[in-house]
Coordinates of C-alpha atoms in Angstrom, one line a residue:
M1 CA 86.7 100.5 6.9
L2 CA 90.0 102.5 7.6
I3 CA 89.7 101.4 11.3
Y4 CA 89.8 97.8 10.0
L5 CA 92.6 98.3 7.6
A6 CA 94.8 100.1 10.0
A7 CA 94.4 97.3 12.7
A8 CA 95.0 94.8 10.0
L9 CA 98.2 96.5 8.8
M10 CA 99.4 96.8 12.6
L11 CA 99.4 93.0 12.9
A12 CA 100.3 92.3 9.3
C13 CA 104.0 92.1 9.8
E14 CA 103.7 89.6 12.5
P15 CA 104.4 85.8 11.5
V16 CA 101.0 83.8 11.2
E17 CA 101.1 80.8 13.4
P18 CA 98.4 78.9 14.9
V19 CA 97.0 80.3 18.2
V20 CA 96.3 76.6 19.5
T21 CA 97.3 73.2 18.6
F22 CA 94.9 71.9 15.8
E23 CA 93.9 68.4 15.6
E24 CA 94.8 66.5 12.6
G25 CA 93.3 63.1 11.6
T26 CA 91.0 61.6 9.2
F27 CA 87.1 60.9 9.1
E28 CA 85.9 58.0 6.6
G29 CA 89.4 58.2 4.9
F30 CA 89.4 61.9 4.4
D31 CA 91.8 64.4 6.0
V32 CA 90.2 66.5 8.8
I33 CA 92.0 69.5 10.4
S34 CA 90.0 71.1 13.5
Y35 CA 89.7 72.8 16.8
V36 CA 86.7 72.9 19.1
P37 CA 86.9 74.8 22.4
D38 CA 85.3 73.6 25.7
E39 CA 82.3 75.9 24.9
P40 CA 82.2 76.9 21.1
I41 CA 79.7 79.8 20.2
G42 CA 79.6 78.2 16.9
L43 CA 81.3 75.8 14.2
V44 CA 82.9 77.2 11.1
F45 CA 83.3 74.8 8.2
F46 CA 86.1 75.7 5.7
F47 CA 86.1 74.7 1.9
H48 CA 88.9 74.6 -0.2
G49 CA 89.0 75.6 -4.0
S50 CA 89.8 73.3 -7.0
G51 CA 93.1 71.4 -6.3
G52 CA 93.1 71.8 -2.6
S53 CA 92.8 69.9 0.3
A54 CA 91.9 70.0 4.2
G55 CA 95.6 71.9 4.5
F56 CA 93.6 74.9 3.2
A57 CA 93.1 75.4 6.9
T58 CA 96.8 75.9 7.4
R59 CA 97.7 78.3 4.6
I60 CA 98.9 81.6 5.8
E61 CA 95.8 83.6 4.8
T62 CA 93.1 81.1 6.0
L63 CA 95.0 80.4 9.3
D64 CA 94.9 84.2 10.2
V65 CA 91.2 83.9 9.8
I66 CA 90.8 80.9 11.7
N67 CA 93.3 82.5 14.5
L68 CA 90.9 85.3 15.1
L69 CA 87.7 83.1 14.9
I70 CA 89.2 80.9 17.6
Q71 CA 89.9 84.1 19.9
R72 CA 86.3 84.9 19.5
G73 CA 85.1 81.6 20.6
Y74 CA 84.4 79.5 17.5
G75 CA 85.6 76.1 16.6
F76 CA 86.5 75.1 13.1
I77 CA 86.7 72.1 11.0
A78 CA 88.2 71.5 7.4
T79 CA 88.2 68.5 5.4
E80 CA 88.6 67.8 1.6
S81 CA 86.3 67.0 -1.5
T82 CA 85.4 63.2 -2.1
Q83 CA 87.2 63.7 -5.5
R84 CA 90.8 63.3 -4.8
T85 CA 92.1 63.0 -8.3
S86 CA 92.7 66.1 -10.3
P87 CA 91.0 68.8 -10.4
R88 CA 90.0 67.8 -6.7
R89 CA 86.7 69.6 -6.8
W90 CA 83.5 69.6 -4.5
R91 CA 80.4 68.2 -6.2
V92 CA 78.4 71.3 -6.6
N93 CA 75.6 70.4 -8.8
D94 CA 73.4 68.2 -6.6
P95 CA 71.9 69.4 -3.2
S96 CA 70.7 66.2 -2.0
L97 CA 72.0 65.5 1.5
S98 CA 71.9 61.7 0.8
D99 CA 72.8 61.5 -3.1
N100 CA 75.7 64.2 -3.2
D101 CA 78.9 62.3 -1.8
D102 CA 80.3 65.5 -0.3
L103 CA 77.0 66.6 1.6
A104 CA 76.2 63.3 2.7
R105 CA 79.9 62.9 4.3
L106 CA 79.5 66.3 5.7
V107 CA 76.2 65.3 7.4
R108 CA 78.2 62.2 8.9
L109 CA 81.1 64.5 9.9
H110 CA 78.8 66.9 11.7
D111 CA 77.1 64.0 13.6
H112 CA 80.5 62.7 14.5
V113 CA 81.7 66.1 15.9
V114 CA 78.4 66.4 17.8
R115 CA 78.9 63.0 19.3
S116 CA 82.5 63.3 20.1
S117 CA 83.0 67.0 21.2
P118 CA 81.3 70.1 23.0
V119 CA 79.7 70.8 19.7
T120 CA 76.0 70.3 20.2
A121 CA 73.1 69.7 17.6
Q122 CA 71.8 73.4 18.3
T123 CA 75.4 74.9 18.0
P124 CA 75.2 77.5 15.3
L125 CA 77.0 76.4 12.0
F126 CA 79.0 78.7 9.6
G127 CA 80.8 78.2 6.5
V128 CA 83.8 79.8 4.5
G129 CA 84.6 78.7 1.2
M130 CA 87.0 80.0 -1.6
S131 CA 86.2 79.7 -5.4
N132 CA 85.0 76.1 -6.0
G133 CA 84.7 76.2 -2.2
A134 CA 82.5 79.2 -2.4
R135 CA 80.0 77.4 -4.5
M136 CA 80.4 74.5 -2.1
V137 CA 79.7 76.7 1.0
S138 CA 76.5 78.1 -0.7
L139 CA 75.3 74.7 -1.6
F140 CA 76.3 73.6 2.2
G141 CA 74.5 76.4 3.8
Q142 CA 71.4 76.4 1.6
S143 CA 71.0 72.4 1.9
F144 CA 71.6 72.3 5.4
S145 CA 69.5 75.2 6.2
D146 CA 66.7 73.5 4.3
A147 CA 67.0 70.2 6.3
G148 CA 66.7 72.1 9.6
Y149 CA 70.3 72.5 10.8
P150 CA 71.4 75.7 12.5
I151 CA 73.1 77.4 9.8
A152 CA 73.7 81.1 10.9
A153 CA 75.7 82.7 8.1
I154 CA 78.2 81.7 5.4
V155 CA 81.2 83.8 3.6
S156 CA 81.6 83.3 -0.2
V157 CA 85.0 84.0 -1.2
M158 CA 85.6 84.8 -4.9
G159 CA 83.1 82.3 -6.2
T160 CA 79.5 82.1 -7.4
V161 CA 76.5 80.5 -5.9
A162 CA 76.0 76.9 -6.8
T163 CA 73.8 76.6 -9.7
P164 CA 71.1 74.7 -7.7
V165 CA 71.0 77.1 -5.3
R166 CA 70.5 79.8 -7.8
Q167 CA 67.8 78.1 -10.0
A168 CA 65.9 77.2 -6.8
G169 CA 65.6 81.0 -6.0
G170 CA 68.9 82.0 -4.5
L171 CA 70.6 82.0 -1.1
T172 CA 68.2 82.4 2.2
V173 CA 71.1 82.3 4.5
P174 CA 72.9 85.5 5.5
T175 CA 75.9 85.8 3.3
L176 CA 79.1 88.0 3.1
F177 CA 80.5 88.1 -0.5
I178 CA 84.3 88.6 -1.2
I179 CA 85.2 89.6 -4.4
A180 CA 89.1 90.7 -5.9
E181 CA 89.7 93.9 -8.0
N182 CA 91.7 91.9 -10.7
D183 CA 90.1 88.4 -10.4
T184 CA 89.8 86.9 -13.9
V185 CA 89.1 83.5 -13.0
V186 CA 85.7 84.0 -11.6
P187 CA 83.4 86.8 -13.2
N188 CA 82.8 89.4 -10.4
A189 CA 79.6 90.5 -12.4
Q190 CA 78.1 87.0 -11.7
I191 CA 79.0 87.3 -8.1
L192 CA 77.4 90.7 -8.0
R193 CA 74.2 89.3 -9.3
D194 CA 74.3 86.4 -6.9
R195 CA 74.5 88.9 -4.1
D196 CA 71.5 91.0 -5.5
Q197 CA 69.4 87.8 -5.7
T198 CA 70.3 87.1 -2.1
M199 CA 69.3 90.7 -1.1
A200 CA 66.2 90.4 -3.0
N201 CA 65.3 87.5 -0.8
G202 CA 65.3 89.8 2.0
V203 CA 68.5 88.0 3.6
T204 CA 71.3 90.0 5.2
T205 CA 74.2 90.4 2.9
A206 CA 77.4 92.3 2.8
L207 CA 80.1 92.7 0.0
L208 CA 83.8 93.3 0.3
T209 CA 86.2 93.9 -2.4
K210 CA 89.8 92.8 -2.2
D211 CA 91.9 95.9 -3.7
E212 CA 95.4 95.7 -5.2
E213 CA 98.3 96.6 -2.8
L214 CA 101.7 98.2 -3.2
L215 CA 104.5 95.7 -3.0
V216 CA 105.8 95.7 0.7
D217 CA 107.8 93.6 2.9
W218 CA 105.2 92.8 5.4
R219 CA 103.3 90.6 2.9
F220 CA 106.2 88.2 3.1
T221 CA 107.2 88.3 6.8
R222 CA 103.8 87.0 7.7
I223 CA 105.5 83.5 6.6
P224 CA 107.0 82.4 9.9
S225 CA 110.1 81.2 8.1
I226 CA 110.8 84.3 6.3
N227 CA 112.7 87.2 8.0
A228 CA 113.2 90.7 7.1
D229 CA 116.1 90.2 4.8
D230 CA 114.5 87.4 3.1
A231 CA 111.5 89.9 2.4
L232 CA 113.5 92.5 1.0
A233 CA 115.2 90.0 -1.4
I234 CA 111.9 88.9 -2.5
I235 CA 110.8 92.4 -3.2
E236 CA 114.3 93.0 -4.9
A237 CA 113.5 90.1 -7.3
A238 CA 110.2 91.4 -8.1
V239 CA 111.5 94.9 -8.9
M240 CA 114.3 93.3 -11.0
T241 CA 111.6 91.7 -13.2
G242 CA 110.3 95.1 -14.1
A243 CA 106.8 94.4 -13.1
W244 CA 107.3 97.0 -9.9
N245 CA 109.1 100.0 -9.6
S246 CA 111.3 100.7 -6.3
E247 CA 108.2 102.3 -4.9
G248 CA 106.3 99.2 -5.1
I249 CA 103.8 100.5 -7.8
R250 CA 103.1 97.9 -10.6
Q251 CA 104.4 98.9 -14.0
V252 CA 103.0 96.2 -16.1
P253 CA 99.6 94.6 -16.8
V254 CA 98.5 92.2 -14.0
S255 CA 98.7 89.2 -16.5
S256 CA 102.4 90.4 -17.2
A257 CA 103.3 90.6 -13.8
Q258 CA 102.0 86.9 -13.0
L259 CA 104.0 85.8 -16.0
L260 CA 107.3 87.6 -14.9
L261 CA 106.8 86.3 -11.4
R262 CA 106.9 82.9 -12.7
E263 CA 110.1 83.6 -14.7
S264 CA 111.8 85.7 -11.7
R265 CA 114.6 84.1 -9.5
L266 CA 113.3 84.1 -5.9
P267 CA 116.0 83.9 -3.2
A268 CA 117.1 80.4 -2.7
S269 CA 116.2 81.0 1.2
V270 CA 112.6 81.0 0.3
S271 CA 112.6 78.0 -1.9
G272 CA 110.6 75.9 0.6
D273 CA 107.9 78.4 0.8
V274 CA 107.3 79.3 -2.9
N275 CA 103.8 78.5 -2.7
E276 CA 103.0 80.7 0.3
V277 CA 105.2 83.7 -1.2
L278 CA 103.2 83.3 -4.4
A279 CA 100.0 83.6 -2.6
Q280 CA 101.1 86.9 -0.9
F281 CA 101.9 88.3 -4.4
G282 CA 98.5 87.1 -5.4
N283 CA 97.0 89.3 -2.6
I284 CA 99.5 92.1 -3.5
L285 CA 97.9 91.9 -7.2
A286 CA 94.2 91.4 -5.9
V287 CA 93.8 88.4 -8.3
H288 CA 92.2 84.9 -7.5
Q289 CA 93.6 84.3 -4.0
F290 CA 92.1 84.1 -0.6
S291 CA 93.1 87.0 1.6
A292 CA 92.9 87.5 5.4
L293 CA 92.8 91.4 5.0
Y294 CA 89.1 91.5 6.1
R295 CA 89.2 88.9 8.9
E296 CA 87.9 91.5 11.5
Q297 CA 84.7 91.9 9.0
I298 CA 84.3 88.3 8.6
A299 CA 84.4 87.5 12.5
D300 CA 81.9 90.5 12.9
F301 CA 79.7 89.3 10.4
F302 CA 79.4 86.0 12.1
D303 CA 79.1 87.6 15.5
G304 CA 76.2 89.9 14.1
Q305 CA 74.3 86.8 12.8
N306 CA 75.2 84.7 15.8
A307 CA 73.6 87.0 18.0
L308 CA 70.5 87.1 16.0
F309 CA 70.3 83.4 15.3
P310 CA 68.7 82.3 18.7
M311 CA 65.7 84.8 17.9
A312 CA 65.2 83.3 14.5
L313 CA 64.6 79.9 16.3
T314 CA 62.0 81.3 18.5
P315 CA 58.4 80.3 17.5

């Protein structure tokens, strides 16, 4: 674990930008962001949380994970939920690949990718989902696997397993669960029960916990438009709220720190990146926020299951 964290911290202060040019377009009127190499070892589907879009793939933390997966030889694809009015959520209560609008479109999207790219019908499939997207990735993974698609593994980030999957006996797909120390949006206890149910099914599982961090400047220099001076100004503004001291240690309850941040005066120079700045504060506080801190473990988990997957297909 310390090796992983040391490697992550060595790269942390570098601006996070795409390592390749992504393809941006639409499929059946819904936004799609993707990249497929000439010889993909797998295709990873990314699922946004409530209120999100295909742009989830371009957020700093998600992008950091995607960059590593691309460097390992994976392609990826991100689209958006059919529901495009608030709260813009995936439909997670119906496991049918024909009746569930989201799943049915994912089937057609996969077929389209197979017809139009180096991805084949046998290319192992993976999934990463956050919050409502975590429930969707569990539904996607299990429903597609039950239908015979080559689902190799999924990553469920700060979200529970979809109710139809749990009621049917739980996941039979290798799953990496990620929770956050101070998450109050999704109960960690239920996620742990889902992990236990998955383990009881004899399926490979793993669990990671995103812990709280000190208030440090490298969190903000990950954003390409924010330089070292901007990062220090952000920290100064946060310390002036009283939520952190000058050593970067939180001084008030997490909920109070979040409230004080909303009322703080961030530097005008970062006004165009407020959402990304707040996402980095979410990582610092270890609340309900996607994190790339364990990107190496995510890639290793996929690699491990990918190596075993052809054996699972052997009669």
